[in-house]
Amino acid sequence: MTNTEIVSLKGVTVIIGESAVLEDVDLSIDQNDFAAVIGPNGSGKTTLLKVMLGLLTPGVGDVKVFGTKAAKGRKHIGYLPQHSSFDPGFPISVFDTVLMSRYRGFMTRISARDRTAVEWALEKVGMVELANRQIGSLSDGQMQRVFLARAIVREPKLLLLDEPTASIDPEMQNSFYELLEELKSKMAIVMVSHDVGVVFAHVNKVVCLNRKLFYHGPAEGAADVIEEMYHCPIDLIAHGIPHRVLHKHKQR
Amino acid sequence: MELLKYEFIRHALYASVLISVACGVIGTYVVIKRITFISGGISHASLGGIGLGYLLGVNPIVTAIPFSLLSAVCIGIINRRLKVAEDTAIGILWTVGISLGIIFIDLSPGYAPDLMSYLFGNILTVPTGELVVMLVLDLIIISTVGIFHREFLAISFDEEYSSAIGISTERLYFLLLCLIALSVVVLIKAVGVIMVIALLTIPAAISKRFTYNIGKLFLLSTLTGVCCTVAGLWVSYMLDLASGATIVLVLGTVFLTVSLVKN
Ligand SMILES: Nc1ncnc2c1ncn2[C@@H]1O[C@H](COP(=O)(O)OP(=O)(O)OP(=O)(O)O)[C@@H](O)[C@H]1O
Ligand SMILES: [Mg+2]
């Protein structure tokens, strides 16, 4: 199977207010990639995903998604935002929230196929029982699962996940990684996470970001860069990877 | 029932139904997207259009249409393009619109008959021509919502995510504001520019306590609108009170009762 490039960033610089949030970032994501984006708070990870989605247009640099403008690539992208701002009293059920994400363009109708996809996605995140609940009545973790369902229901070719495991319980985390293992043969996945140890066991590419791109390549080579970037030794990474899930706070 | 033999009562009843369709459908979006005050801004600004009607010597309802559409677009542009805070944009438009209205009326020859009915509403004086205008506006509103319902729902829920799934969020937001402008015109005769927001918010706010299904919300808000305006009409007729204010008071009472009972 050929591994074609689906996202290409060249010399991307994003300036918000006075300061550069991303500076001269070159990045490419291939169709079979499962990539982790890591970096300290405020390092521009969310910004990077928004650039790929075309929600932010960089002042300088070139962004190509599926060979075209980022905004046009959106129909093949599933997105789980880090934060969603919506009214918790909004009159919509869990099912309809996920269904909303099957939007394919102007004047398209909701089909039986769309409904099946929603059922499948809710099943994958273990939310079938709550399908008829009003969205605001869920807990944060349940909400996060629904938003994950909302991202995968699009059957995307590229899945962008911004800290997907925040506020998800350990059981769901396990099934979450199982789900990603299942999905990664069908789509490229780019995932922002601080959960470095766990993530490294699954991904084939690591993107280390702190305003500039510090590293971009296989997980094995990332350890030193990460230590430098976080300004503290991160034991779990210094040793064998992948396929080893280490405890985050290793005792010395 | 014998009241129905009066033409003005029949007209008032037709008007109630036409009003309720606008407030049931567009009011639902106003409530769920939380743009009550933008709608208030648009409705007050439409006084400028009414003043223009006096100045030009045409039916003020007719001049109110382009004027409120224009103010809807302006409020959108001030807010989204010029990056002015929403409440500031509303404040500017609200007062500028009213000022224009006052100046236009000032400049008009003679005095302004019926001005009070545009300010505070008088559902008992709706001529056939205006009923037709209201009907046409309702049809435009319903068909546009029919076409763009999915998009409107999505941008009401979360604008950023809507953009992420490929919806032209800003354009649809402007379109929604224009539909609000049209409903304002439909509602002016009932409660006047000052109280239009009552009809745009209260029926939907009442109905939202009973369902979280948007389709049912449209229907229930429309029904609530019909019942409350007809009840208000009847009370105002019996007690000889101003119809617009009575309708708003009936809506307010129902809202309060429902809120208390539902808690
Ligand atoms: N709307 C904004 N206005 C001003 N500055 C912003 C805005 N959005 C982001 N920034 C700045 O851009 C930088 C990068 O933000 P971003 O959200 O991409 O970081 P992040 O890597 O996702 O952080 P976190 O790990 O906390 O989620 C931050 O320094 C932030 O202050
Ligand atoms: Mg972030």
Coordinates of C-alpha atoms and ligand atoms in Angstrom, one line a residue:
Chain A
M1 CA 0.0 0.0 0.0
T2 CA 1.4 3.4 -0.9
N3 CA 1.7 5.9 1.9
T4 CA 0.7 9.2 0.4
E5 CA 1.1 12.5 2.2
I6 CA -2.3 13.9 3.3
V7 CA -1.1 16.9 5.4
S8 CA 1.8 19.1 4.4
L9 CA 2.8 22.2 6.3
K10 CA 5.7 24.3 5.0
G11 CA 7.2 27.2 6.9
V12 CA 4.0 27.8 8.8
T13 CA 4.0 30.8 11.2
V14 CA 1.0 31.8 13.2
I15 CA 1.0 35.1 15.0
I16 CA -1.7 35.9 17.5
G17 CA -1.6 39.4 18.9
E18 CA 2.1 40.3 19.2
S19 CA 3.7 37.0 19.5
A20 CA 4.4 34.0 17.3
V21 CA 2.4 31.0 18.5
L22 CA 3.9 28.7 15.8
E23 CA 7.1 29.6 14.1
D24 CA 8.4 28.1 10.8
V25 CA 6.8 24.7 11.2
D26 CA 7.3 22.1 8.6
L27 CA 5.3 19.0 9.1
S28 CA 3.9 16.2 7.0
I29 CA 1.4 13.5 7.9
D30 CA 0.9 10.4 5.8
Q31 CA -2.2 8.4 5.2
N32 CA -1.1 5.6 7.5
D33 CA 0.3 7.7 10.3
F34 CA -0.7 7.6 13.9
A35 CA 1.1 10.7 15.2
A36 CA 1.3 12.1 18.7
V37 CA 1.7 15.8 19.2
I38 CA 3.4 16.7 22.5
G39 CA 4.6 19.8 24.1
P40 CA 4.1 21.9 27.2
N41 CA 1.1 24.0 27.9
G42 CA 0.8 27.0 25.5
S43 CA 3.2 25.4 23.0
G44 CA 0.8 25.7 20.1
K45 CA -0.6 22.2 19.8
T46 CA -4.2 23.2 19.6
T47 CA -3.2 25.9 17.2
L48 CA -1.5 23.4 15.0
L49 CA -4.7 21.3 14.8
K50 CA -6.7 24.4 14.0
V51 CA -4.3 25.2 11.2
M52 CA -4.8 21.7 9.7
L53 CA -8.6 22.3 9.9
G54 CA -8.3 25.7 8.3
L55 CA -9.9 27.3 11.3
L56 CA -6.8 29.4 11.5
T57 CA -5.0 30.7 8.5
P58 CA -1.3 31.2 9.1
G59 CA 0.2 34.5 8.3
V60 CA 3.1 32.9 6.6
G61 CA 3.6 29.5 5.1
D62 CA 1.8 26.9 3.1
V63 CA -0.8 24.5 4.3
K64 CA -2.1 21.6 2.1
V65 CA -4.6 19.1 3.3
F66 CA -5.5 16.3 1.0
G67 CA -3.6 18.2 -1.6
T68 CA -5.8 21.3 -1.4
K69 CA -6.7 24.2 0.8
A70 CA -7.2 23.3 4.5
A71 CA -10.8 24.5 4.5
K72 CA -11.7 22.1 1.7
G73 CA -10.1 19.1 3.4
R74 CA -12.6 19.4 6.3
K75 CA -15.0 17.0 4.8
H76 CA -12.5 14.2 5.3
I77 CA -11.6 15.3 8.9
G78 CA -13.0 14.2 12.2
Y79 CA -12.2 16.6 15.0
L80 CA -12.3 16.4 18.8
P81 CA -11.7 19.8 20.2
Q82 CA -9.9 20.3 23.5
H83 CA -12.8 22.5 24.7
S84 CA -16.3 23.0 23.4
S85 CA -18.2 26.0 24.3
F86 CA -21.9 25.3 24.2
D87 CA -25.0 26.0 26.3
P88 CA -25.6 23.0 28.6
G89 CA -29.3 23.7 28.4
F90 CA -29.2 23.3 24.6
P91 CA -32.2 21.3 23.4
I92 CA -30.6 18.4 21.7
S93 CA -30.2 14.7 22.5
V94 CA -26.9 12.8 22.5
F95 CA -27.9 11.0 19.4
D96 CA -28.7 14.2 17.5
T97 CA -25.5 15.8 18.6
V98 CA -23.5 13.0 17.0
L99 CA -25.9 13.0 14.0
M100 CA -25.2 16.7 13.5
S101 CA -21.6 15.8 12.7
R102 CA -22.7 13.7 9.6
Y103 CA -23.2 17.0 7.8
R104 CA -21.9 16.6 4.3
G105 CA -22.8 19.9 2.7
F106 CA -25.6 22.2 1.6
M107 CA -29.0 20.6 1.0
T108 CA -27.9 17.1 2.0
R109 CA -30.5 15.0 3.8
I110 CA -30.1 12.7 6.7
S111 CA -30.1 9.1 5.5
A112 CA -30.6 5.7 7.2
R113 CA -26.8 5.3 6.6
D114 CA -26.2 8.3 8.8
R115 CA -28.3 6.9 11.6
T116 CA -26.5 3.5 11.4
A117 CA -23.2 5.4 11.6
V118 CA -24.3 7.2 14.7
E119 CA -25.3 4.0 16.4
W120 CA -22.0 2.5 15.5
A121 CA -20.1 5.5 16.9
L122 CA -22.1 5.6 20.1
E123 CA -21.5 1.9 20.5
K124 CA -17.8 2.3 20.1
V125 CA -17.6 4.9 22.9
G126 CA -20.0 3.0 25.1
M127 CA -22.7 5.6 25.1
V128 CA -25.6 3.7 23.4
E129 CA -27.7 3.6 26.6
L130 CA -27.6 7.4 27.0
A131 CA -28.4 8.1 23.3
N132 CA -31.7 9.8 24.2
R133 CA -30.4 11.9 27.1
Q134 CA -30.2 15.7 26.7
I135 CA -26.6 16.6 26.0
G136 CA -26.1 18.9 29.0
S137 CA -27.2 16.2 31.5
L138 CA -24.0 14.2 30.9
S139 CA -20.9 14.2 33.1
D140 CA -17.7 15.7 31.7
G141 CA -16.2 12.3 30.9
Q142 CA -19.5 11.1 29.2
M143 CA -19.5 14.3 27.2
Q144 CA -16.0 13.7 26.1
R145 CA -17.0 10.2 24.9
V146 CA -19.9 11.7 22.9
F147 CA -17.6 14.2 21.3
L148 CA -15.2 11.4 20.4
A149 CA -18.2 9.7 18.8
R150 CA -19.0 12.9 17.0
A151 CA -15.5 12.9 15.5
I152 CA -15.4 9.3 14.4
V153 CA -18.9 9.2 13.0
R154 CA -17.7 11.3 10.1
E155 CA -15.7 8.2 8.9
P156 CA -12.9 10.6 8.3
K157 CA -9.6 10.0 6.5
L158 CA -7.9 12.1 9.1
L159 CA -8.8 12.1 12.8
L160 CA -7.6 15.1 14.9
L161 CA -7.9 14.5 18.6
D162 CA -7.0 17.3 21.0
E163 CA -6.3 15.8 24.4
P164 CA -9.0 13.1 24.0
T165 CA -8.2 11.2 27.2
A166 CA -8.7 14.2 29.5
S167 CA -11.4 13.4 32.0
I168 CA -11.9 9.8 30.7
D169 CA -11.8 7.0 33.3
P170 CA -9.1 4.2 33.1
E171 CA -11.5 1.6 31.7
M172 CA -12.6 3.9 28.9
Q173 CA -8.9 4.8 28.3
N174 CA -8.1 1.2 27.6
S175 CA -11.0 0.7 25.2
F176 CA -10.1 4.1 23.7
Y177 CA -6.7 2.9 22.7
E178 CA -8.2 -0.3 21.4
L179 CA -10.6 1.7 19.3
L180 CA -7.7 3.8 17.9
E181 CA -5.8 0.6 17.1
E182 CA -8.8 -0.5 15.1
L183 CA -9.3 2.8 13.4
K184 CA -5.7 3.4 12.4
S185 CA -5.8 1.1 9.5
K186 CA -8.6 3.1 8.0
M187 CA -7.5 6.7 8.8
A188 CA -4.5 8.8 9.8
I189 CA -4.7 9.9 13.4
V190 CA -3.1 13.0 14.9
M191 CA -3.5 13.1 18.6
V192 CA -2.4 15.8 21.2
S193 CA -1.7 14.3 24.5
H194 CA 0.3 14.9 27.7
D195 CA 0.1 11.2 28.5
V196 CA 3.4 10.6 26.9
G197 CA 4.1 7.1 28.2
V198 CA 0.9 5.5 27.1
V199 CA 0.8 7.3 23.8
F200 CA 4.3 6.2 22.8
A201 CA 3.3 2.6 22.9
H202 CA 0.8 3.1 20.1
V203 CA 2.1 5.8 17.7
N204 CA 4.5 5.5 14.8
K205 CA 5.3 9.2 14.7
V206 CA 6.0 11.9 17.3
V207 CA 5.8 15.6 16.8
C208 CA 7.4 17.7 19.5
L209 CA 6.3 21.2 19.5
N210 CA 7.2 24.2 21.5
R211 CA 6.4 27.2 19.3
K212 CA 8.9 25.7 16.9
L213 CA 8.9 22.1 15.8
F214 CA 11.6 20.4 17.8
Y215 CA 11.2 16.9 16.5
H216 CA 9.3 15.1 13.9
G217 CA 9.8 11.4 13.4
P218 CA 9.6 7.9 14.9
A219 CA 9.0 7.6 18.6
E220 CA 12.4 6.1 19.3
G221 CA 14.3 9.2 18.6
A222 CA 12.2 11.6 20.6
A223 CA 13.4 11.0 24.1
D224 CA 16.2 13.6 24.4
V225 CA 14.2 16.2 22.6
I226 CA 11.3 15.8 25.0
E227 CA 13.5 16.1 28.1
E228 CA 14.9 19.2 26.8
M229 CA 11.6 20.6 25.8
Y230 CA 9.9 19.9 29.1
H231 CA 12.9 21.0 31.1
C232 CA 12.8 17.9 33.2
P233 CA 13.9 14.3 32.8
I234 CA 11.1 12.1 31.6
D235 CA 12.2 8.6 32.6
L236 CA 9.5 6.7 31.0
I237 CA 10.6 7.8 27.6
A238 CA 14.3 7.3 28.0
H239 CA 13.9 3.6 28.1
G240 CA 12.5 1.1 25.7
I241 CA 9.7 2.0 23.5
P242 CA 7.3 1.1 22.0
H243 CA 5.0 -1.5 23.5
R244 CA 5.9 -0.7 27.0
V245 CA 3.5 1.2 29.1
L246 CA 5.4 2.7 32.0
H247 CA 4.1 4.5 35.0
K248 CA 4.2 8.2 34.7
H249 CA 5.8 9.0 38.1
K250 CA 8.6 6.6 38.4
Q251 CA 10.3 6.4 41.8
R252 CA 14.0 7.0 42.0
Chain B
M1 CA -68.0 33.4 19.1
E2 CA -70.3 36.2 18.1
L3 CA -67.1 38.4 18.2
L4 CA -66.1 36.7 15.0
K5 CA -68.6 38.6 13.1
Y6 CA -66.4 41.7 13.3
E7 CA -63.8 41.8 10.6
F8 CA -61.1 43.4 12.8
I9 CA -61.4 40.5 15.2
R10 CA -61.0 38.0 12.4
H11 CA -58.0 39.9 11.1
A12 CA -56.6 39.9 14.6
L13 CA -57.0 36.1 14.8
Y14 CA -55.3 35.6 11.4
A15 CA -52.5 37.9 12.6
S16 CA -52.1 35.9 15.8
V17 CA -51.5 32.7 13.8
L18 CA -49.0 34.5 11.4
I19 CA -47.2 36.0 14.3
S20 CA -47.0 32.7 16.1
V21 CA -45.4 31.0 13.2
A22 CA -42.6 33.6 13.1
C23 CA -42.1 33.6 16.8
G24 CA -42.3 29.8 17.1
V25 CA -39.7 29.1 14.5
I26 CA -37.3 32.1 14.7
G27 CA -37.9 32.5 18.4
T28 CA -36.7 29.0 19.0
Y29 CA -33.3 29.9 17.3
V30 CA -33.2 33.2 19.2
V31 CA -33.6 31.3 22.5
I32 CA -31.3 28.4 21.8
K33 CA -28.6 30.5 20.2
R34 CA -29.0 33.1 23.0
I35 CA -29.2 36.1 20.7
T36 CA -32.2 37.8 22.4
F37 CA -30.4 41.1 22.7
I38 CA -29.2 41.1 19.1
S39 CA -32.9 40.5 18.2
G40 CA -33.8 43.4 20.5
G41 CA -31.3 45.6 18.7
I42 CA -32.7 44.7 15.3
S43 CA -36.3 45.3 16.4
H44 CA -35.6 48.7 18.0
A45 CA -33.5 49.7 15.0
S46 CA -36.4 48.9 12.8
L47 CA -38.1 52.1 14.1
G48 CA -35.8 53.8 11.6
G49 CA -37.6 52.0 8.9
I50 CA -41.0 53.0 10.2
G51 CA -39.9 56.6 10.4
L52 CA -38.8 56.3 6.8
G53 CA -42.2 55.1 5.8
Y54 CA -43.8 58.2 7.3
L55 CA -41.3 60.4 5.6
L56 CA -41.9 58.8 2.2
G57 CA -45.6 58.5 2.7
V58 CA -45.7 54.7 2.3
N59 CA -46.9 52.0 4.7
P60 CA -44.2 51.9 7.4
I61 CA -44.4 48.1 7.5
V62 CA -43.1 48.0 3.9
T63 CA -40.1 50.3 4.6
A64 CA -39.4 48.4 7.8
I65 CA -38.5 45.3 5.8
P66 CA -35.4 46.6 4.0
F67 CA -34.4 48.7 7.0
S68 CA -34.4 45.9 9.5
L69 CA -32.6 43.6 7.0
L70 CA -30.0 46.3 6.7
S71 CA -29.7 46.7 10.5
A72 CA -29.3 42.9 10.8
V73 CA -26.5 42.9 8.3
C74 CA -24.9 45.9 10.0
I75 CA -25.0 44.3 13.5
G76 CA -23.4 41.2 12.0
I77 CA -20.7 43.2 10.3
I78 CA -20.0 45.4 13.3
N79 CA -19.8 42.4 15.5
R80 CA -18.0 39.8 13.3
R81 CA -15.9 41.9 10.9
L82 CA -15.0 44.9 12.9
K83 CA -14.4 42.7 16.0
V84 CA -16.5 45.0 18.2
A85 CA -18.0 43.2 21.3
E86 CA -21.5 42.0 20.7
D87 CA -23.2 44.1 23.4
T88 CA -21.4 47.2 22.1
A89 CA -22.6 46.5 18.6
I90 CA -26.1 46.1 19.8
G91 CA -26.0 49.3 21.8
I92 CA -24.8 51.3 18.8
L93 CA -27.3 49.9 16.4
W94 CA -30.3 50.0 18.8
T95 CA -29.9 53.8 19.5
V96 CA -28.8 54.8 16.0
G97 CA -31.9 53.1 14.5
I98 CA -34.2 54.8 17.0
S99 CA -32.6 58.1 16.4
L100 CA -33.0 57.8 12.7
G101 CA -36.7 56.9 13.2
I102 CA -37.2 60.0 15.3
I103 CA -35.5 62.3 12.8
F104 CA -37.4 60.8 9.9
I105 CA -40.7 61.3 11.7
D106 CA -39.6 64.9 12.7
L107 CA -39.0 65.6 9.0
S108 CA -42.3 64.2 7.9
P109 CA -45.0 66.7 7.1
G110 CA -47.9 66.8 9.5
Y111 CA -48.1 64.5 12.5
A112 CA -47.5 60.8 12.6
P113 CA -50.8 58.9 12.8
D114 CA -50.6 55.4 14.4
L115 CA -47.1 55.9 15.7
M116 CA -48.1 54.4 19.0
S117 CA -49.3 51.3 17.3
Y118 CA -45.8 50.7 15.8
L119 CA -44.2 51.4 19.2
F120 CA -46.5 49.4 21.4
G121 CA -48.5 47.3 18.9
N122 CA -52.2 47.1 18.1
I123 CA -53.2 43.8 16.8
L124 CA -56.8 45.1 16.3
T125 CA -55.9 47.3 13.4
V126 CA -54.2 45.0 10.9
P127 CA -55.5 45.7 7.4
T128 CA -55.7 43.0 4.7
G129 CA -52.6 44.3 3.0
E130 CA -50.5 43.9 6.0
L131 CA -51.8 40.4 6.6
V132 CA -50.6 39.5 3.1
V133 CA -47.2 40.9 3.9
M134 CA -47.0 38.9 7.1
L135 CA -48.0 35.8 5.2
V136 CA -45.4 36.2 2.6
L137 CA -42.7 36.9 5.2
D138 CA -43.8 33.8 7.1
L139 CA -43.5 31.7 3.9
I140 CA -40.0 33.0 3.3
I141 CA -39.0 32.3 6.9
I142 CA -40.4 28.7 6.9
S143 CA -38.9 27.8 3.5
T144 CA -35.5 29.2 4.4
V145 CA -35.5 27.3 7.7
G146 CA -36.6 24.2 5.8
I147 CA -33.5 24.5 3.6
F148 CA -31.0 25.5 6.2
H149 CA -32.3 23.8 9.3
R150 CA -29.2 21.5 9.8
E151 CA -26.8 24.4 9.4
F152 CA -28.8 26.7 11.8
L153 CA -29.0 24.0 14.4
A154 CA -25.2 23.3 14.2
I155 CA -24.2 27.0 14.4
S156 CA -26.6 27.5 17.3
F157 CA -24.9 24.6 19.1
D158 CA -21.3 25.4 18.5
E159 CA -20.0 27.8 15.8
E160 CA -16.4 26.6 15.9
Y161 CA -17.3 23.0 15.5
S162 CA -19.7 23.9 12.7
S163 CA -16.8 25.5 10.8
A164 CA -14.8 22.4 11.4
I165 CA -17.4 20.2 9.7
G166 CA -17.5 22.5 6.7
I167 CA -20.4 24.8 7.4
S168 CA -20.0 28.4 6.3
T169 CA -20.7 29.6 9.8
E170 CA -20.5 33.3 9.2
R171 CA -22.8 33.4 6.2
L172 CA -25.4 31.3 7.9
Y173 CA -25.2 33.5 11.0
F174 CA -25.9 36.5 8.8
L175 CA -28.8 34.7 7.1
L176 CA -30.2 33.9 10.5
L177 CA -30.0 37.5 11.5
C178 CA -31.9 38.4 8.3
L179 CA -34.6 35.9 9.2
I180 CA -34.8 37.6 12.6
A181 CA -35.2 40.9 10.9
L182 CA -38.1 39.6 8.8
S183 CA -39.8 38.1 11.9
V184 CA -39.4 41.4 13.7
V185 CA -41.5 43.0 10.8
V186 CA -44.1 40.2 11.2
L187 CA -44.3 40.9 14.9
I188 CA -44.3 44.7 15.0
K189 CA -48.1 45.1 14.5
A190 CA -48.8 42.8 17.4
V191 CA -46.7 44.1 20.2
G192 CA -44.7 47.0 18.7
V193 CA -41.0 47.4 18.2
I194 CA -40.5 47.9 22.0
M195 CA -41.9 44.5 22.9
V196 CA -41.0 42.3 19.9
I197 CA -38.4 40.5 21.9
A198 CA -41.1 39.2 24.3
L199 CA -42.7 37.3 21.4
L200 CA -39.3 36.1 20.1
T201 CA -38.3 34.7 23.4
I202 CA -41.1 33.8 25.8
P203 CA -43.0 31.2 23.7
A204 CA -39.7 29.3 23.0
A205 CA -38.6 29.7 26.6
I206 CA -41.8 28.2 27.8
S207 CA -41.7 25.3 25.4
K208 CA -38.0 24.6 26.1
R209 CA -39.2 23.5 29.6
F210 CA -41.1 20.6 28.0
T211 CA -38.9 19.2 25.3
Y212 CA -35.4 19.1 24.1
N213 CA -36.3 18.0 20.6
I214 CA -36.0 20.9 18.2
G215 CA -38.8 19.9 15.9
K216 CA -41.2 19.6 18.8
L217 CA -39.9 22.9 20.1
F218 CA -40.9 24.7 16.9
L219 CA -44.4 23.3 17.1
L220 CA -44.9 23.8 20.8
S221 CA -43.6 27.4 20.6
T222 CA -45.9 28.2 17.8
L223 CA -48.9 26.7 19.7
T224 CA -47.9 28.6 22.8
G225 CA -47.7 31.7 20.7
V226 CA -51.2 31.2 19.2
C227 CA -52.8 30.5 22.6
C228 CA -51.1 33.4 24.4
T229 CA -51.8 36.0 21.7
V230 CA -55.4 34.9 21.4
A231 CA -55.8 34.9 25.1
G232 CA -54.1 38.3 25.4
L233 CA -56.3 39.6 22.6
W234 CA -59.5 38.4 24.4
V235 CA -58.4 39.9 27.7
S236 CA -57.5 43.2 26.2
Y237 CA -60.9 43.3 24.4
M238 CA -62.9 42.4 27.5
L239 CA -61.0 44.8 29.8
D240 CA -60.4 47.4 27.2
L241 CA -56.6 47.3 27.7
A242 CA -53.8 47.9 25.2
S243 CA -53.5 44.7 23.2
G244 CA -49.7 44.6 22.8
A245 CA -49.0 45.0 26.5
T246 CA -51.7 42.6 27.5
I247 CA -50.3 39.9 25.2
V248 CA -46.9 40.4 26.7
L249 CA -48.3 40.2 30.2
V250 CA -50.2 36.9 29.4
L251 CA -46.9 35.5 28.0
G252 CA -45.0 36.6 31.1
T253 CA -47.6 35.1 33.4
V254 CA -47.6 31.8 31.6
F255 CA -43.8 31.7 31.7
L256 CA -43.7 32.4 35.4
T257 CA -46.4 29.8 36.1
V258 CA -44.7 27.1 34.0
S259 CA -41.3 27.9 35.6
L260 CA -42.7 27.6 39.1
V261 CA -44.7 24.4 38.4
K262 CA -41.8 22.8 36.6
N263 CA -39.5 23.4 39.5
Ligands
LIG1 N1 -7.3 33.6 21.1 C1 -6.0 33.8 21.5 N2 -5.6 35.0 21.9 C2 -4.4 35.2 22.3 N3 -3.5 34.3 22.5 C3 -3.8 33.0 22.1 C4 -5.1 32.7 21.7 N4 -5.2 31.4 21.4 C5 -4.0 30.9 21.8 N5 -3.2 31.9 22.2 C6 -1.8 31.7 22.6 O1 -1.2 30.8 21.7 C7 -0.3 29.9 22.4 C8 -0.6 28.5 22.0 O2 -1.9 28.1 22.4 P1 -2.4 26.7 22.2 O3 -3.8 26.6 22.7 O4 -2.2 26.2 20.8 O5 -1.5 25.8 23.2 P2 -1.5 24.3 23.5 O6 -0.2 23.7 23.1 O7 -2.8 23.7 22.9 O8 -1.7 24.3 25.1 P3 -2.4 23.3 26.1 O9 -1.5 22.2 26.4 O10 -2.6 24.2 27.3 O11 -3.7 22.9 25.5 C9 -0.5 30.2 23.9 O12 0.6 30.9 24.4 C10 -1.7 31.1 24.0 O13 -1.5 32.1 25.0
MG2 MG -4.4 22.9 23.6

